[in-house]
PDB file of C-alpha atoms and ligand atoms in Angstrom:
ATOM      1  CA  MET A   1      23.206  22.030  -6.664  1.00  0.00           C
ATOM      2  CA  ALA A   2      19.676  21.133  -5.922  1.00  0.00           C
ATOM      3  CA  ASP A   3      18.065  17.854  -5.293  1.00  0.00           C
ATOM      4  CA  HIS A   4      15.254  16.277  -7.410  1.00  0.00           C
ATOM      5  CA  PHE A   5      11.983  14.669  -6.606  1.00  0.00           C
ATOM      6  CA  HIS A   6       9.021  13.407  -8.866  1.00  0.00           C
ATOM      7  CA  LYS A   7       5.824  13.940  -7.707  1.00  0.00           C
ATOM      8  CA  MET A   8       3.214  10.625  -8.686  1.00  0.00           C
ATOM      9  CA  HIS A   9       0.213   8.969  -7.944  1.00  0.00           C
ATOM     10  CA  GLY A  10      -1.686   5.656  -8.511  1.00  0.00           C
ATOM     11  CA  LEU A  11      -5.237   6.522  -8.269  1.00  0.00           C
ATOM     12  CA  GLY A  12      -4.723   9.679  -6.288  1.00  0.00           C
ATOM     13  CA  ASN A  13      -2.955   7.477  -3.415  1.00  0.00           C
ATOM     14  CA  ASP A  14       0.061  10.298  -4.083  1.00  0.00           C
ATOM     15  CA  PHE A  15       4.369  10.033  -3.650  1.00  0.00           C
ATOM     16  CA  VAL A  16       6.986  12.142  -3.447  1.00  0.00           C
ATOM     17  CA  VAL A  17       9.361   9.803  -5.408  1.00  0.00           C
ATOM     18  CA  ILE A  18      13.100  10.119  -5.048  1.00  0.00           C
ATOM     19  CA  ASP A  19      15.579   8.374  -7.674  1.00  0.00           C
ATOM     20  CA  ALA A  20      19.041   7.812  -5.170  1.00  0.00           C
ATOM     21  CA  ARG A  21      20.215   5.273  -7.504  1.00  0.00           C
ATOM     22  CA  GLU A  22      23.193   7.389  -8.526  1.00  0.00           C
ATOM     23  CA  LYS A  23      23.337   9.780  -5.736  1.00  0.00           C
ATOM     24  CA  ALA A  24      22.748   8.808  -1.883  1.00  0.00           C
ATOM     25  CA  VAL A  25      20.279  10.492  -0.145  1.00  0.00           C
ATOM     26  CA  SER A  26      19.837  10.250   3.916  1.00  0.00           C
ATOM     27  CA  MET A  27      16.115   9.909   4.689  1.00  0.00           C
ATOM     28  CA  THR A  28      14.572   9.717   8.751  1.00  0.00           C
ATOM     29  CA  ALA A  29      11.446   9.429   9.865  1.00  0.00           C
ATOM     30  CA  ALA A  30      11.538  12.920  11.026  1.00  0.00           C
ATOM     31  CA  ARG A  31      12.609  14.148   7.167  1.00  0.00           C
ATOM     32  CA  ALA A  32       9.921  11.824   5.309  1.00  0.00           C
ATOM     33  CA  ARG A  33       7.494  13.197   7.800  1.00  0.00           C
ATOM     34  CA  ALA A  34       8.676  16.751   7.009  1.00  0.00           C
ATOM     35  CA  ILE A  35       8.255  16.300   3.227  1.00  0.00           C
ATOM     36  CA  ALA A  36       4.814  14.310   3.537  1.00  0.00           C
ATOM     37  CA  ASP A  37       3.482  17.528   5.246  1.00  0.00           C
ATOM     38  CA  ARG A  38       0.644  18.545   3.133  1.00  0.00           C
ATOM     39  CA  HIS A  39       1.008  22.253   4.809  1.00  0.00           C
ATOM     40  CA  ASN A  40       4.553  22.550   5.817  1.00  0.00           C
ATOM     41  CA  GLY A  41       5.988  19.848   2.886  1.00  0.00           C
ATOM     42  CA  ILE A  42       5.529  18.988  -0.384  1.00  0.00           C
ATOM     43  CA  GLY A  43       2.558  16.429   0.720  1.00  0.00           C
ATOM     44  CA  CYS A  44       2.186  12.878   0.384  1.00  0.00           C
ATOM     45  CA  ASP A  45       0.596  10.065   1.281  1.00  0.00           C
ATOM     46  CA  GLN A  46       3.887   7.809   1.041  1.00  0.00           C
ATOM     47  CA  LEU A  47       7.665   8.626   0.560  1.00  0.00           C
ATOM     48  CA  ILE A  48       9.492   6.988  -2.181  1.00  0.00           C
ATOM     49  CA  LEU A  49      13.444   6.612  -2.209  1.00  0.00           C
ATOM     50  CA  LEU A  50      14.666   3.999  -4.446  1.00  0.00           C
ATOM     51  CA  GLU A  51      18.361   2.906  -3.861  1.00  0.00           C
ATOM     52  CA  PRO A  52      21.104   0.860  -5.652  1.00  0.00           C
ATOM     53  CA  ALA A  53      20.226  -3.221  -5.459  1.00  0.00           C
ATOM     54  CA  ASP A  54      23.135  -5.433  -5.795  1.00  0.00           C
ATOM     55  CA  ASP A  55      20.575  -8.250  -7.843  1.00  0.00           C
ATOM     56  CA  ALA A  56      17.936  -6.123  -8.460  1.00  0.00           C
ATOM     57  CA  ASP A  57      16.860  -2.978 -10.372  1.00  0.00           C
ATOM     58  CA  ALA A  58      16.633  -1.223  -7.305  1.00  0.00           C
ATOM     59  CA  VAL A  59      15.471  -1.143  -3.439  1.00  0.00           C
ATOM     60  CA  MET A  60      12.222   0.808  -3.053  1.00  0.00           C
ATOM     61  CA  ARG A  61      11.861   1.675   0.365  1.00  0.00           C
ATOM     62  CA  ILE A  62       8.696   3.202   1.621  1.00  0.00           C
ATOM     63  CA  PHE A  63       7.730   5.784   4.154  1.00  0.00           C
ATOM     64  CA  ASN A  64       4.480   6.238   5.120  1.00  0.00           C
ATOM     65  CA  ALA A  65       3.394   9.879   6.081  1.00  0.00           C
ATOM     66  CA  ASP A  66       3.957   9.698   9.802  1.00  0.00           C
ATOM     67  CA  GLY A  67       7.740   8.497   9.236  1.00  0.00           C
ATOM     68  CA  SER A  68       7.106   5.000   9.496  1.00  0.00           C
ATOM     69  CA  ILE A  69       7.760   2.387   7.182  1.00  0.00           C
ATOM     70  CA  ALA A  70       5.974   0.264   4.944  1.00  0.00           C
ATOM     71  CA  GLU A  71       6.852  -3.376   3.873  1.00  0.00           C
ATOM     72  CA  ALA A  72       5.038  -3.241   0.601  1.00  0.00           C
ATOM     73  CA  CYS A  73       2.951  -0.231  -1.423  1.00  0.00           C
ATOM     74  CA  GLY A  74       1.083  -1.461  -4.826  1.00  0.00           C
ATOM     75  CA  ASN A  75       0.332   2.130  -6.285  1.00  0.00           C
ATOM     76  CA  ALA A  76       3.599   3.226  -5.718  1.00  0.00           C
ATOM     77  CA  SER A  77       5.412   0.199  -7.228  1.00  0.00           C
ATOM     78  CA  ARG A  78       3.233   1.201 -10.521  1.00  0.00           C
ATOM     79  CA  ALA A  79       4.396   4.381 -10.123  1.00  0.00           C
ATOM     80  CA  VAL A  80       8.137   3.212 -10.364  1.00  0.00           C
ATOM     81  CA  ALA A  81       7.621   1.139 -13.124  1.00  0.00           C
ATOM     82  CA  LEU A  82       6.451   4.441 -14.763  1.00  0.00           C
ATOM     83  CA  LEU A  83       9.341   5.865 -14.065  1.00  0.00           C
ATOM     84  CA  ILE A  84      12.396   3.391 -15.105  1.00  0.00           C
ATOM     85  CA  GLY A  85      10.326   2.796 -18.476  1.00  0.00           C
ATOM     86  CA  ARG A  86      10.861  -0.612 -18.570  1.00  0.00           C
ATOM     87  CA  LYS A  87      10.274  -4.391 -16.828  1.00  0.00           C
ATOM     88  CA  ALA A  88      12.028  -4.099 -13.455  1.00  0.00           C
ATOM     89  CA  GLU A  89      12.808  -5.719 -10.264  1.00  0.00           C
ATOM     90  CA  LEU A  90      12.267  -4.172  -6.769  1.00  0.00           C
ATOM     91  CA  ILE A  91      13.598  -5.081  -3.747  1.00  0.00           C
ATOM     92  CA  THR A  92      10.963  -3.539  -0.455  1.00  0.00           C
ATOM     93  CA  ALA A  93      11.211  -4.423   2.868  1.00  0.00           C
ATOM     94  CA  GLY A  94       8.399  -6.879   1.931  1.00  0.00           C
ATOM     95  CA  GLY A  95      10.057  -8.931  -0.770  1.00  0.00           C
ATOM     96  CA  ARG A  96      10.707  -8.564  -4.261  1.00  0.00           C
ATOM     97  CA  ILE A  97       8.276  -7.656  -6.790  1.00  0.00           C
ATOM     98  CA  THR A  98       8.308  -7.413 -10.692  1.00  0.00           C
ATOM     99  CA  VAL A  99       6.818  -4.506 -12.719  1.00  0.00           C
ATOM    100  CA  GLU A 100       6.228  -4.163 -15.958  1.00  0.00           C
ATOM    101  CA  PRO A 101       4.852  -0.551 -17.134  1.00  0.00           C
ATOM    102  CA  PHE A 102       2.826   0.465 -19.960  1.00  0.00           C
ATOM    103  CA  ALA A 103       1.904   3.960 -21.439  1.00  0.00           C
ATOM    104  CA  ASP A 104      -0.495   5.053 -18.312  1.00  0.00           C
ATOM    105  CA  GLY A 105      -0.021   2.103 -15.856  1.00  0.00           C
ATOM    106  CA  ALA A 106       1.352  -1.200 -15.053  1.00  0.00           C
ATOM    107  CA  THR A 107       1.522  -4.246 -13.546  1.00  0.00           C
ATOM    108  CA  VAL A 108       2.764  -5.575 -10.789  1.00  0.00           C
ATOM    109  CA  GLU A 109       3.681  -9.326  -9.707  1.00  0.00           C
ATOM    110  CA  MET A 110       3.333  -8.759  -6.156  1.00  0.00           C
ATOM    111  CA  GLY A 111       4.542 -11.976  -4.708  1.00  0.00           C
ATOM    112  CA  LEU A 112       2.470 -14.432  -2.363  1.00  0.00           C
ATOM    113  CA  PRO A 113      -0.376 -13.842   0.410  1.00  0.00           C
ATOM    114  CA  HIS A 114       0.573 -14.916   3.731  1.00  0.00           C
ATOM    115  CA  PHE A 115      -2.640 -16.132   6.069  1.00  0.00           C
ATOM    116  CA  GLY A 116      -0.841 -17.534   9.400  1.00  0.00           C
ATOM    117  CA  TRP A 117      -1.673 -14.956  12.532  1.00  0.00           C
ATOM    118  CA  ASP A 118       1.977 -14.956  13.222  1.00  0.00           C
ATOM    119  CA  GLU A 119       2.424 -14.198   9.347  1.00  0.00           C
ATOM    120  CA  ILE A 120      -0.106 -10.997   9.820  1.00  0.00           C
ATOM    121  CA  PRO A 121       1.323 -10.558  12.485  1.00  0.00           C
ATOM    122  CA  LEU A 122      -1.289 -10.966  15.643  1.00  0.00           C
ATOM    123  CA  ALA A 123      -0.240 -10.557  18.860  1.00  0.00           C
ATOM    124  CA  TYR A 124      -2.020 -14.251  19.647  1.00  0.00           C
ATOM    125  CA  ALA A 125      -3.286 -17.037  17.635  1.00  0.00           C
ATOM    126  CA  MET A 126      -6.064 -17.244  15.643  1.00  0.00           C
ATOM    127  CA  ASP A 127      -7.913 -18.598  12.548  1.00  0.00           C
ATOM    128  CA  THR A 128      -6.903 -15.263  10.142  1.00  0.00           C
ATOM    129  CA  SER A 129     -10.296 -16.408   7.475  1.00  0.00           C
ATOM    130  CA  ALA A 130     -12.456 -15.341  10.125  1.00  0.00           C
ATOM    131  CA  MET A 131     -11.311 -13.946  13.283  1.00  0.00           C
ATOM    132  CA  PRO A 132     -13.477 -13.494  16.594  1.00  0.00           C
ATOM    133  CA  VAL A 133     -12.960  -9.799  17.369  1.00  0.00           C
ATOM    134  CA  GLY A 134     -15.051  -6.630  16.455  1.00  0.00           C
ATOM    135  CA  TRP A 135     -15.551  -3.085  16.843  1.00  0.00           C
ATOM    136  CA  GLU A 136     -18.453  -1.049  16.889  1.00  0.00           C
ATOM    137  CA  GLY A 137     -20.418  -3.117  14.041  1.00  0.00           C
ATOM    138  CA  LEU A 138     -17.581  -4.257  12.105  1.00  0.00           C
ATOM    139  CA  SER A 139     -17.130  -8.126  12.883  1.00  0.00           C
ATOM    140  CA  ASP A 140     -15.174 -11.230  11.667  1.00  0.00           C
ATOM    141  CA  PRO A 141     -12.363  -9.763   9.525  1.00  0.00           C
ATOM    142  CA  ALA A 142      -9.934 -11.720   7.514  1.00  0.00           C
ATOM    143  CA  ALA A 143      -6.565 -10.787   7.615  1.00  0.00           C
ATOM    144  CA  VAL A 144      -4.154 -11.447   4.877  1.00  0.00           C
ATOM    145  CA  ASN A 145      -0.041 -10.357   4.448  1.00  0.00           C
ATOM    146  CA  VAL A 146       0.235  -8.970   0.951  1.00  0.00           C
ATOM    147  CA  GLY A 147       4.163  -7.775   2.169  1.00  0.00           C
ATOM    148  CA  ASN A 148       2.261  -5.634   4.426  1.00  0.00           C
ATOM    149  CA  PRO A 149      -0.544  -6.313   7.325  1.00  0.00           C
ATOM    150  CA  HIS A 150      -4.069  -6.145   5.840  1.00  0.00           C
ATOM    151  CA  LEU A 151      -7.373  -6.836   7.957  1.00  0.00           C
ATOM    152  CA  ILE A 152     -10.586  -6.763   6.112  1.00  0.00           C
ATOM    153  CA  PHE A 153     -14.379  -6.685   6.609  1.00  0.00           C
ATOM    154  CA  PHE A 154     -16.644  -7.360   3.932  1.00  0.00           C
ATOM    155  CA  VAL A 155     -19.772  -5.306   4.517  1.00  0.00           C
ATOM    156  CA  ASP A 156     -23.423  -4.367   3.250  1.00  0.00           C
ATOM    157  CA  ASP A 157     -22.269  -0.707   2.500  1.00  0.00           C
ATOM    158  CA  CYS A 158     -18.653   0.490   2.645  1.00  0.00           C
ATOM    159  CA  ASP A 159     -19.567   3.941   2.085  1.00  0.00           C
ATOM    160  CA  ALA A 160     -21.376   3.826   5.363  1.00  0.00           C
ATOM    161  CA  VAL A 161     -18.779   2.730   8.013  1.00  0.00           C
ATOM    162  CA  PRO A 162     -17.828   5.651   9.603  1.00  0.00           C
ATOM    163  CA  LEU A 163     -13.980   4.436   8.575  1.00  0.00           C
ATOM    164  CA  ASP A 164     -12.169   7.871   9.414  1.00  0.00           C
ATOM    165  CA  ARG A 165     -13.278   7.175  13.551  1.00  0.00           C
ATOM    166  CA  LEU A 166     -12.976   3.614  13.670  1.00  0.00           C
ATOM    167  CA  GLY A 167      -9.745   3.486  11.543  1.00  0.00           C
ATOM    168  CA  PRO A 168      -7.310   4.826  13.816  1.00  0.00           C
ATOM    169  CA  LEU A 169      -8.781   2.721  16.359  1.00  0.00           C
ATOM    170  CA  ILE A 170      -8.374  -0.402  14.643  1.00  0.00           C
ATOM    171  CA  GLU A 171      -4.806   0.430  13.266  1.00  0.00           C
ATOM    172  CA  ASN A 172      -3.779   1.034  16.945  1.00  0.00           C
ATOM    173  CA  ASP A 173      -5.095  -2.258  18.543  1.00  0.00           C
ATOM    174  CA  PRO A 174      -2.559  -4.024  20.506  1.00  0.00           C
ATOM    175  CA  LEU A 175      -3.797  -7.087  18.643  1.00  0.00           C
ATOM    176  CA  PHE A 176      -1.413  -5.520  15.714  1.00  0.00           C
ATOM    177  CA  PRO A 177       1.796  -5.596  16.998  1.00  0.00           C
ATOM    178  CA  GLU A 178       3.243  -4.087  14.005  1.00  0.00           C
ATOM    179  CA  ARG A 179      -0.086  -1.972  13.764  1.00  0.00           C
ATOM    180  CA  ILE A 180      -2.313  -2.375  10.244  1.00  0.00           C
ATOM    181  CA  ASN A 181      -3.929  -1.259   7.362  1.00  0.00           C
ATOM    182  CA  VAL A 182      -7.697  -1.145   7.827  1.00  0.00           C
ATOM    183  CA  ASN A 183     -10.198  -2.298   4.462  1.00  0.00           C
ATOM    184  CA  VAL A 184     -14.107  -2.043   4.526  1.00  0.00           C
ATOM    185  CA  ALA A 185     -14.907  -3.880   0.724  1.00  0.00           C
ATOM    186  CA  THR A 186     -18.732  -4.471  -0.640  1.00  0.00           C
ATOM    187  CA  LEU A 187     -19.221  -7.215  -2.964  1.00  0.00           C
ATOM    188  CA  THR A 188     -21.023  -5.254  -6.045  1.00  0.00           C
ATOM    189  CA  GLY A 189     -20.691  -8.354  -8.535  1.00  0.00           C
ATOM    190  CA  PRO A 190     -19.217 -12.392  -8.993  1.00  0.00           C
ATOM    191  CA  ASN A 191     -15.587 -10.176  -9.618  1.00  0.00           C
ATOM    192  CA  ALA A 192     -16.250  -6.959  -8.338  1.00  0.00           C
ATOM    193  CA  ILE A 193     -15.410  -4.952  -4.911  1.00  0.00           C
ATOM    194  CA  LYS A 194     -16.221  -1.734  -3.919  1.00  0.00           C
ATOM    195  CA  LEU A 195     -13.157  -1.091  -1.265  1.00  0.00           C
ATOM    196  CA  ARG A 196     -12.134   2.226   1.116  1.00  0.00           C
ATOM    197  CA  VAL A 197      -9.165   1.849   3.155  1.00  0.00           C
ATOM    198  CA  TRP A 198      -7.960   3.842   6.319  1.00  0.00           C
ATOM    199  CA  GLU A 199      -4.171   3.039   5.660  1.00  0.00           C
ATOM    200  CA  ARG A 200      -1.576   2.921   8.693  1.00  0.00           C
ATOM    201  CA  GLY A 201       0.609   5.354   9.328  1.00  0.00           C
ATOM    202  CA  ALA A 202      -1.425   7.478   6.301  1.00  0.00           C
ATOM    203  CA  GLY A 203      -4.886   7.501   6.763  1.00  0.00           C
ATOM    204  CA  LEU A 204      -7.815   7.509   4.357  1.00  0.00           C
ATOM    205  CA  THR A 205      -6.529   7.441   0.868  1.00  0.00           C
ATOM    206  CA  LEU A 206      -8.329   7.790  -2.195  1.00  0.00           C
ATOM    207  CA  ALA A 207      -6.319   4.229  -3.296  1.00  0.00           C
ATOM    208  CA  CYS A 208      -4.162   1.627  -1.628  1.00  0.00           C
ATOM    209  CA  GLY A 209      -2.879  -1.180  -4.095  1.00  0.00           C
ATOM    210  CA  THR A 210      -1.624  -3.611  -0.924  1.00  0.00           C
ATOM    211  CA  GLY A 211      -5.606  -3.066   0.112  1.00  0.00           C
ATOM    212  CA  ALA A 212      -6.570  -4.436  -3.639  1.00  0.00           C
ATOM    213  CA  CYS A 213      -4.632  -7.017  -3.415  1.00  0.00           C
ATOM    214  CA  ALA A 214      -5.419  -8.507   0.109  1.00  0.00           C
ATOM    215  CA  THR A 215      -9.055  -7.560  -0.234  1.00  0.00           C
ATOM    216  CA  ALA A 216      -9.357  -9.235  -3.625  1.00  0.00           C
ATOM    217  CA  VAL A 217      -7.398 -12.496  -1.646  1.00  0.00           C
ATOM    218  CA  ALA A 218      -9.381 -12.822   0.902  1.00  0.00           C
ATOM    219  CA  ALA A 219     -12.546 -13.022  -0.635  1.00  0.00           C
ATOM    220  CA  ILE A 220     -11.505 -14.877  -3.277  1.00  0.00           C
ATOM    221  CA  ARG A 221      -9.985 -17.205  -0.775  1.00  0.00           C
ATOM    222  CA  SER A 222     -13.847 -17.632   1.175  1.00  0.00           C
ATOM    223  CA  LYS A 223     -15.702 -17.589  -2.519  1.00  0.00           C
ATOM    224  CA  ARG A 224     -17.008 -14.532  -2.088  1.00  0.00           C
ATOM    225  CA  VAL A 225     -15.574 -13.751  -6.176  1.00  0.00           C
ATOM    226  CA  THR A 226     -14.030 -15.522  -8.762  1.00  0.00           C
ATOM    227  CA  SER A 227     -10.398 -14.026  -9.996  1.00  0.00           C
ATOM    228  CA  PRO A 228      -9.789 -12.074 -11.787  1.00  0.00           C
ATOM    229  CA  VAL A 229     -11.435  -8.915  -9.289  1.00  0.00           C
ATOM    230  CA  GLU A 230     -12.350  -5.465 -10.462  1.00  0.00           C
ATOM    231  CA  VAL A 231     -11.399  -3.829  -7.173  1.00  0.00           C
ATOM    232  CA  SER A 232     -13.106   0.010  -7.187  1.00  0.00           C
ATOM    233  CA  LEU A 233     -11.611   2.603  -5.033  1.00  0.00           C
ATOM    234  CA  PRO A 234     -12.188   6.474  -4.663  1.00  0.00           C
ATOM    235  CA  GLY A 235      -9.692   7.242  -6.993  1.00  0.00           C
ATOM    236  CA  GLY A 236     -10.668   4.462  -9.356  1.00  0.00           C
ATOM    237  CA  ILE A 237     -10.458   0.891 -10.445  1.00  0.00           C
ATOM    238  CA  LEU A 238      -7.325  -1.563  -9.823  1.00  0.00           C
ATOM    239  CA  THR A 239      -7.877  -5.556 -11.285  1.00  0.00           C
ATOM    240  CA  ILE A 240      -6.443  -8.303  -8.994  1.00  0.00           C
ATOM    241  CA  ALA A 241      -5.641 -11.629 -10.108  1.00  0.00           C
ATOM    242  CA  TRP A 242      -5.042 -14.595  -7.960  1.00  0.00           C
ATOM    243  CA  ALA A 243      -5.198 -18.358  -8.595  1.00  0.00           C
ATOM    244  CA  GLY A 244      -4.408 -19.918  -5.059  1.00  0.00           C
ATOM    245  CA  GLY A 245      -1.019 -20.313  -4.134  1.00  0.00           C
ATOM    246  CA  GLU A 246       0.573 -18.263  -6.998  1.00  0.00           C
ATOM    247  CA  GLN A 247       1.880 -14.675  -7.106  1.00  0.00           C
ATOM    248  CA  ILE A 248      -0.663 -12.076  -7.079  1.00  0.00           C
ATOM    249  CA  THR A 249      -1.157  -9.548  -9.855  1.00  0.00           C
ATOM    250  CA  MET A 250      -2.207  -5.965 -10.029  1.00  0.00           C
ATOM    251  CA  THR A 251      -2.970  -3.804 -13.147  1.00  0.00           C
ATOM    252  CA  GLY A 252      -3.473  -0.213 -12.865  1.00  0.00           C
ATOM    253  CA  PRO A 253      -2.578   3.112 -13.558  1.00  0.00           C
ATOM    254  CA  ALA A 254      -0.051   5.170 -12.626  1.00  0.00           C
ATOM    255  CA  THR A 255       0.649   9.160 -13.356  1.00  0.00           C
ATOM    256  CA  HIS A 256       3.680  11.361 -13.517  1.00  0.00           C
ATOM    257  CA  VAL A 257       2.441  14.847 -12.472  1.00  0.00           C
ATOM    258  CA  PHE A 258       5.531  16.887 -12.128  1.00  0.00           C
ATOM    259  CA  THR A 259       9.438  16.824 -11.474  1.00  0.00           C
ATOM    260  CA  GLY A 260      10.432  19.279  -8.492  1.00  0.00           C
ATOM    261  CA  GLU A 261      13.864  19.965  -7.215  1.00  0.00           C
ATOM    262  CA  THR A 262      14.428  21.469  -3.516  1.00  0.00           C
ATOM    263  CA  HIS A 263      17.236  20.755  -1.032  1.00  0.00           C
ATOM    264  CA  TRP A 264      16.346  18.035   1.159  1.00  0.00           C
ATOM    265  CA  ALA A 265      18.160  19.506   4.373  1.00  0.00           C
ATOM    266  CA  ASN A 266      15.243  21.828   4.049  1.00  0.00           C
ATOM    267  CA  PHE A 267      12.892  19.074   6.163  1.00  0.00           C
ATOM    268  CA  ASP A 268      15.544  18.640   8.925  1.00  0.00           C
TER     269      ASP A 268
HETATM  270  N1  API B 301      -0.671   3.017  -0.291  1.00  0.00           N
HETATM  271  C1  API B 301       0.117   1.737  -0.570  1.00  0.00           C
HETATM  272  C2  API B 301      -0.093   1.435   0.480  1.00  0.00           C
HETATM  273  C3  API B 301       0.691   1.548   2.015  1.00  0.00           C
HETATM  274  C4  API B 301       0.421   1.168   3.067  1.00  0.00           C
HETATM  275  C5  API B 301       1.425   1.372   4.501  1.00  0.00           C
HETATM  276  N2  API B 301       0.484   2.429   4.705  1.00  0.00           N
HETATM  277  C6  API B 301       1.617   0.380   5.064  1.00  0.00           C
HETATM  278  O1  API B 301       1.141  -0.683   4.952  1.00  0.00           O
HETATM  279  O2  API B 301       1.870   0.763   6.283  1.00  0.00           O
HETATM  280  C7  API B 301      -0.615   0.907  -1.978  1.00  0.00           C
HETATM  281  O3  API B 301      -1.102   1.201  -2.759  1.00  0.00           O
HETATM  282  O4  API B 301      -0.393  -0.674  -1.361  1.00  0.00           O
END
């Protein structure tokens, strides 16, 4: 009996989605890594495993391409919304989210942002709105936790930042006990941001939903922009709304590419 999966993406941030609500699928970091491998596996930025939940529509477990666990995944939340096909509540390691699909995408209530140094988390206390730290020309970042941890640098030209080199350096800095997602953002209007992201455990991706949420929240909080914000990533545009103290709302496309079948034991 073959195992089925859905190959999906949100603005090019791609996923292997396994719906294990009816039939359990065991997943380990090693198996997730093997499935995510773009040469010897199926290939994806994150592996998404849907499991039964007592008081929600599903538990959504998120494995990065390196096998590490992510507490939130905005683009995958929209993909799962499309797959479920109706309004749904999902439990993730970072909290409870509500998703509502439309024809070719979804709106997601991503929960509340957190700003405390120990909520990011950081290794020691500091003001997370403008941190007194820097890496090779990148300085004064903000940090926001939107279920998962994000560091945001506002720069004049995000395309000029060597993120392929600085991303892993910052991701793995001892300041971040749980590592961190690295965002470089350029303001392009009173409600517009251009964004590139180095993702914890996945590297450069075409889009990052939680990165867009964290960056928009940091920009709104510091009065660089007003809500709602259009965030332009290499893969496309997400709209993020946040009225301070409220839920973050993210709206954007989701794509079901194909349904495939395999045997997960092949990846052990
Ligand atoms: N691509 C995801 C983010 C994955 C975050 C993951 N890299 C981590 O937090 O470890 C998104 O659309 O939000």
